[in-house]
PDB file of C-alpha atoms in Angstrom:
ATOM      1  CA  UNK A  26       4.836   5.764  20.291  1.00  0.00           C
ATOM      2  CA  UNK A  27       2.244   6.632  17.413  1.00  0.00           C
ATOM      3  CA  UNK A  28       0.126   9.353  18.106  1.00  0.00           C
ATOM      4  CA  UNK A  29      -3.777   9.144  18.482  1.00  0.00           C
ATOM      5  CA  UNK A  30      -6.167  11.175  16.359  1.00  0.00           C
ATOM      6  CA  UNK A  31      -7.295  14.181  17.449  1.00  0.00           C
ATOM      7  CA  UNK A  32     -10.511  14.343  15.999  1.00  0.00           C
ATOM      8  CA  UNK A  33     -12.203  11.040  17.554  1.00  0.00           C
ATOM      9  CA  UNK A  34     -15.778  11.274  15.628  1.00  0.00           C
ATOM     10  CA  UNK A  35     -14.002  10.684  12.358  1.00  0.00           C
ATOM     11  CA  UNK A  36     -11.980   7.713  13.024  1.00  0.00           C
ATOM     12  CA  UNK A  37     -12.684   4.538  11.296  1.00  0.00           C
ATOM     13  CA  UNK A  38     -12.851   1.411  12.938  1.00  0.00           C
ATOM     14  CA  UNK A  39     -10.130  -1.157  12.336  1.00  0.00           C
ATOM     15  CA  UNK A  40     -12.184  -3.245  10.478  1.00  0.00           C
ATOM     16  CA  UNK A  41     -13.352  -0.288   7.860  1.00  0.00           C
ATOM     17  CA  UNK A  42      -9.171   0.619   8.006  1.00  0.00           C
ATOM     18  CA  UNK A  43      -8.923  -2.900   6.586  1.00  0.00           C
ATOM     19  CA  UNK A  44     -11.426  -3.020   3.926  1.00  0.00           C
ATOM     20  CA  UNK A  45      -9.675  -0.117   2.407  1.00  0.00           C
ATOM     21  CA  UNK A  46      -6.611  -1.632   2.571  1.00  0.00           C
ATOM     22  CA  UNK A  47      -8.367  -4.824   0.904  1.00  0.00           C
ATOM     23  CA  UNK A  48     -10.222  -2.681  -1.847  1.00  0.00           C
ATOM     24  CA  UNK A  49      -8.137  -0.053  -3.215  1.00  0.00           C
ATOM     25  CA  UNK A  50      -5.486  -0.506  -5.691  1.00  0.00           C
ATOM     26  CA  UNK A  51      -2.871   1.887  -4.942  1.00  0.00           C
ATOM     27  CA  UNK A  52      -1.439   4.955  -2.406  1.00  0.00           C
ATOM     28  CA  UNK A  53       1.257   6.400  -1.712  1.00  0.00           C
ATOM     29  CA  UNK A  54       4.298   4.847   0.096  1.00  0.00           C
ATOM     30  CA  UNK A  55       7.032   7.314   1.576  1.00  0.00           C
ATOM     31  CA  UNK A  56      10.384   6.512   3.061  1.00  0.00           C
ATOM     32  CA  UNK A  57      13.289   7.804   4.584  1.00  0.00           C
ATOM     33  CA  UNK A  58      15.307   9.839   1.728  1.00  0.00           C
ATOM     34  CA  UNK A  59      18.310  11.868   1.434  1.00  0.00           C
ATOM     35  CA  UNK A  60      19.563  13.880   3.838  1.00  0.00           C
ATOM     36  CA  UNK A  61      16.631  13.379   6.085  1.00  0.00           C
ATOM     37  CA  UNK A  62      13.726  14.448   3.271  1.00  0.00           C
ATOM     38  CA  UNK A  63      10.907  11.713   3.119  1.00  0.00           C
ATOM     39  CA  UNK A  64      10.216  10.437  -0.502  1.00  0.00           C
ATOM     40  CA  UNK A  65       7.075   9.790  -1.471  1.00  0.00           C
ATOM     41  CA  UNK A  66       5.409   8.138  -3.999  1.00  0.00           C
ATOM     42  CA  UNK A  67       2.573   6.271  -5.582  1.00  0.00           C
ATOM     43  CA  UNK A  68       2.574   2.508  -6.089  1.00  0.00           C
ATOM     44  CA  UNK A  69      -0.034  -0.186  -6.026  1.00  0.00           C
ATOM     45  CA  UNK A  70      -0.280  -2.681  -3.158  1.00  0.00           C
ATOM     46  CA  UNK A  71      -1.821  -5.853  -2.336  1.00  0.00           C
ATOM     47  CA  UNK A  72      -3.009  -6.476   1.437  1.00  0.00           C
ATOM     48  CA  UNK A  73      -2.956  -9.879   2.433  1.00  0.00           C
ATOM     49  CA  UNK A  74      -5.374 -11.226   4.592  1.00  0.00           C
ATOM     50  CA  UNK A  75      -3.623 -14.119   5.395  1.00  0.00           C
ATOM     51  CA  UNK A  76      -0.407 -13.110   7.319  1.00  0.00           C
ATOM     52  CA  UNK A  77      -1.363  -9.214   7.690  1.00  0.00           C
ATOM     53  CA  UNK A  78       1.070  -7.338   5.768  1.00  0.00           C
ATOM     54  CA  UNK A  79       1.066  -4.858   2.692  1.00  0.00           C
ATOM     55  CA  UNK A  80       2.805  -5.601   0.007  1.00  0.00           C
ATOM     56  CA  UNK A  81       4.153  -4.261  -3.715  1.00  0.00           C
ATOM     57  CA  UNK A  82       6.155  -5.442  -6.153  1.00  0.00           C
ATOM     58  CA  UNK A  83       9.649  -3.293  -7.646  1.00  0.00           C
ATOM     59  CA  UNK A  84      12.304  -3.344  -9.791  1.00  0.00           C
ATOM     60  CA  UNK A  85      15.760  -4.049  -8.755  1.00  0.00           C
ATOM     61  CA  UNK A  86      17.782  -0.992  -8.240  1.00  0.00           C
ATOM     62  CA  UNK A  87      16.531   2.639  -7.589  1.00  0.00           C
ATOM     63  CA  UNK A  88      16.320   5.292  -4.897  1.00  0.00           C
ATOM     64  CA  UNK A  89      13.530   3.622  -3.357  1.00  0.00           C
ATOM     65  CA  UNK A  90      15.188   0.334  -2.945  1.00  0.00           C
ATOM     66  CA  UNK A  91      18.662   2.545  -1.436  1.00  0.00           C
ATOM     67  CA  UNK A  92      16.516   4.453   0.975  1.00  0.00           C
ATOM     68  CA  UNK A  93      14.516   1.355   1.947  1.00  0.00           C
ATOM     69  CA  UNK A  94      18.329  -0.217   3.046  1.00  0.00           C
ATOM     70  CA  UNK A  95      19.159   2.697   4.931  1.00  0.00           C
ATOM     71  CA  UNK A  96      15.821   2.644   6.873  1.00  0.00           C
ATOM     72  CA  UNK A  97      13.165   0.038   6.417  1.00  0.00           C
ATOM     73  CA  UNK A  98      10.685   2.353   8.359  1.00  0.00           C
ATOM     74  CA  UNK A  99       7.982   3.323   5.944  1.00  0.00           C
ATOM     75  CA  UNK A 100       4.492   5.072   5.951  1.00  0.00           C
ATOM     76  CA  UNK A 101       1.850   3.714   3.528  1.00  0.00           C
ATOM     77  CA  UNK A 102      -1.259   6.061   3.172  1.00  0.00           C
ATOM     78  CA  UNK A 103      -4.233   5.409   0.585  1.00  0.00           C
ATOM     79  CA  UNK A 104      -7.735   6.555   0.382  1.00  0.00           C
ATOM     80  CA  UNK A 105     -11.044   5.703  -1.110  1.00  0.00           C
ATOM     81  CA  UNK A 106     -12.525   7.849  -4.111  1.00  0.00           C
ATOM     82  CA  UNK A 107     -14.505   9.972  -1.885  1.00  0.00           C
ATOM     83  CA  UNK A 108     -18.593   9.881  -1.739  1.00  0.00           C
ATOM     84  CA  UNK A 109     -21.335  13.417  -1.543  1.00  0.00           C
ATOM     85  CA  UNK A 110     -23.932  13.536   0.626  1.00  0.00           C
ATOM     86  CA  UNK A 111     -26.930  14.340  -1.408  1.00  0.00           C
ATOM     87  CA  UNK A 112     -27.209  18.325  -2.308  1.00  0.00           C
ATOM     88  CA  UNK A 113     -23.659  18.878  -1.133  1.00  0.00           C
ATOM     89  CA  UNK A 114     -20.596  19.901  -2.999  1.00  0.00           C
ATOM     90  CA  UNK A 115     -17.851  18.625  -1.093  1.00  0.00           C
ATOM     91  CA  UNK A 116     -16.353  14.909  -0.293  1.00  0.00           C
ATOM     92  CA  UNK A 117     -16.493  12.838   2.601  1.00  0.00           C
ATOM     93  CA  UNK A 118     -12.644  10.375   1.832  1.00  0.00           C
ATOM     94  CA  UNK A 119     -11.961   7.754   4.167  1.00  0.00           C
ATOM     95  CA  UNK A 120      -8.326   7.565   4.277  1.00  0.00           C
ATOM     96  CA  UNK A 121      -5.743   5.192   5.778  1.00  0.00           C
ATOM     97  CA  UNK A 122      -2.425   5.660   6.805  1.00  0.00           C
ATOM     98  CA  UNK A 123      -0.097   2.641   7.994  1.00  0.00           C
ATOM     99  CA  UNK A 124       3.532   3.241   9.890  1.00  0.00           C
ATOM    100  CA  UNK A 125       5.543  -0.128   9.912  1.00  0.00           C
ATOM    101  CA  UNK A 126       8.681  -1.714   8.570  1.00  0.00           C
ATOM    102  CA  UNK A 127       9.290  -3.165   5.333  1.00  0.00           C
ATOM    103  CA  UNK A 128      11.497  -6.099   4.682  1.00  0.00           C
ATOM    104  CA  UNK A 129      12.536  -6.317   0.940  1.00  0.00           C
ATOM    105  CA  UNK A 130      12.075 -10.333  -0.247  1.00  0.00           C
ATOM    106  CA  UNK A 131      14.018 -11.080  -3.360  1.00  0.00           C
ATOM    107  CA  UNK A 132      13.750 -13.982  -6.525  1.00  0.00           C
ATOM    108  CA  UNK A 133      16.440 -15.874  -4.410  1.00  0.00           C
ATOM    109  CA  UNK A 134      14.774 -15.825  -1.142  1.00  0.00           C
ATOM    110  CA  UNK A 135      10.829 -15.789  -2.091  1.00  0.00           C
ATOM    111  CA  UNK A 136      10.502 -16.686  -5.920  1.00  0.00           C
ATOM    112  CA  UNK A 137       7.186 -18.604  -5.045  1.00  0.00           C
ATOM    113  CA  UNK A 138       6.167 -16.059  -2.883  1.00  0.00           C
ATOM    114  CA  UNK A 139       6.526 -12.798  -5.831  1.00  0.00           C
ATOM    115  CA  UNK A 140       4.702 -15.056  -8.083  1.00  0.00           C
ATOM    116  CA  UNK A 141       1.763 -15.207  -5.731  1.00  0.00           C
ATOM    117  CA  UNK A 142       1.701 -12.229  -4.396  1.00  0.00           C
ATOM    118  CA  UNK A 143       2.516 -10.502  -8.280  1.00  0.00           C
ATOM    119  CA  UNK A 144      -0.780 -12.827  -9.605  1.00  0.00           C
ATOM    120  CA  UNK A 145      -2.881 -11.490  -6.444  1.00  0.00           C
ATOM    121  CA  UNK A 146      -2.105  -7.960  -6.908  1.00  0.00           C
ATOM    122  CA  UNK A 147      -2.512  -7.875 -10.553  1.00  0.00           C
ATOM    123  CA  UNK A 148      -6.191  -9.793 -10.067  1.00  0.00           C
ATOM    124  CA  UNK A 149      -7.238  -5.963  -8.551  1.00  0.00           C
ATOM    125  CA  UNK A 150      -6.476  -4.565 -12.019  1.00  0.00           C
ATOM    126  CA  UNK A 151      -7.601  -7.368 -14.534  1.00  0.00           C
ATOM    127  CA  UNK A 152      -8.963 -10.591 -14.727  1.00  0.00           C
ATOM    128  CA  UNK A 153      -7.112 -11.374 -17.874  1.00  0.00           C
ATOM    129  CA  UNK A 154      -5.010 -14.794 -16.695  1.00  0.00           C
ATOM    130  CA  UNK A 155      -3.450 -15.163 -20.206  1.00  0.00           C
ATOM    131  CA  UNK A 156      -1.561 -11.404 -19.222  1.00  0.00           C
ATOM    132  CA  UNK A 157      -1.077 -11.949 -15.966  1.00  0.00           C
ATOM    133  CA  UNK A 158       1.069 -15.525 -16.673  1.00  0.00           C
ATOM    134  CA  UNK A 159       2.968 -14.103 -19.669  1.00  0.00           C
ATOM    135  CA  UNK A 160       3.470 -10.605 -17.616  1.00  0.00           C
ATOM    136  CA  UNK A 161       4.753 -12.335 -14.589  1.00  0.00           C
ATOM    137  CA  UNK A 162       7.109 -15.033 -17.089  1.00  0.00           C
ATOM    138  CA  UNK A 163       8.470 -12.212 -18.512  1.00  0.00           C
ATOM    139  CA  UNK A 164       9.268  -9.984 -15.337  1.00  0.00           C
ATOM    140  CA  UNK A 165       9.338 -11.980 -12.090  1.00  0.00           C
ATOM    141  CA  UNK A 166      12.989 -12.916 -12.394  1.00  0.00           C
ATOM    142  CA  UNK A 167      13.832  -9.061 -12.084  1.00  0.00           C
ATOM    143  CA  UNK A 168      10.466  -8.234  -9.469  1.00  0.00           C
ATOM    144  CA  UNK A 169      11.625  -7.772  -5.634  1.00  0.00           C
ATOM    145  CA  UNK A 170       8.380  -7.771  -3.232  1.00  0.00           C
ATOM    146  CA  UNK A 171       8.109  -5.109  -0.642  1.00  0.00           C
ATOM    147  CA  UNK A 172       6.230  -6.941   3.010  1.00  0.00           C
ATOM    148  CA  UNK A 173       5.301  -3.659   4.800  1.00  0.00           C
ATOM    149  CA  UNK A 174       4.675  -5.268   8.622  1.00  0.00           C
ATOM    150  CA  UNK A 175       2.121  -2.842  10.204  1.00  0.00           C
ATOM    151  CA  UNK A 176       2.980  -1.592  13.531  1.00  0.00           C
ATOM    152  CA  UNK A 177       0.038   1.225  13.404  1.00  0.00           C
ATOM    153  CA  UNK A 178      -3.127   1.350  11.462  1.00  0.00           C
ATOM    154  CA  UNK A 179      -4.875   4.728  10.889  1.00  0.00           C
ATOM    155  CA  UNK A 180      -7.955   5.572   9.301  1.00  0.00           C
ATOM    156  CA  UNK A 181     -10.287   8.605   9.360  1.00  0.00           C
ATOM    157  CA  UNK A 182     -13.067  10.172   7.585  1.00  0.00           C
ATOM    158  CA  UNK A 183     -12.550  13.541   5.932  1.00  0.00           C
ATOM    159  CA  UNK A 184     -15.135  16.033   5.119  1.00  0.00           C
ATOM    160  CA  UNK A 185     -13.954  18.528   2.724  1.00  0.00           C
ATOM    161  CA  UNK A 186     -15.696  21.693   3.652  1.00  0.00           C
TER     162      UNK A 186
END
């Protein structure tokens, strides 16, 4: 169903796919739009170890949240900042893309849950506990979660030249 790489020498193993996954903050998730265009667009995620699965917090209402409810397929695709080889000008990215399904949890359904996952996710971007409670006081109430269920993991290495 999902097609292999092409270029085998620059695939990543599963385990690299997942410490990228683990690391970086944020990439770009795309879903099925209108009249069959794919939206894109960036948004920060937290991958949980635990039970597998992607996820990242929203608002309530918005074209992302309609498309999603038409069609909960999704890609996810994120990428590392890139390293050079020593005397070289160009990159070398190790990128990750992720096809799978995304189930949209909701304060009714998964209060405890957004709470958890909001508190992990924000941890990536500050260690600051006293913003972090008051941010997620303030805004959980209105926060759906996104659980992107992988059915294919991705990565490869990119050299820029």
């Amino acid at each position: 169903m999902f097609r292999e790489l092409i270029r085998k020498k620059q695939k990543l193993t599963m385990e690299e796919c997942l410490q990228i996954l683990k690391t970086e903050k944020r990439g770009v998730l795309s879903v099925n739009g209108d009249d069959g265009y794919p939206y894109g667009m960036p948004i920060d995620h937290f991958y949980n170890e635990e039970d597998g699965k992607i996820y990242f917090h929203t608002g309530n209402v918005g074209y992302r949240l309609e498309a999603l409810r038409r069609s909960n397929k999704v890609s996810y695709c994120t990428f590392d900042e890139g390293y050079k080889e020593p005397g070289e000008w160009n990159l070398h990215i190790r990128s990750v893309i992720v096809f799978g399904t995304i189930e949209i949890l909701d304060d009714v359904r998964g209060h405890e849950q957004i709470v958890d996952i909001a508190t992990k996710l924000s941890h990536k971007f500050t260690n600051d506990e006293d913003y972090i409670q008051e941010e997620i006081q303030k805004d959980a109430h209105r926060t759906l979660l996104l659980a992107l269920t992988p059915e294919n993991i991705c990565g490869k290495l990119v050299n820029e030249k």
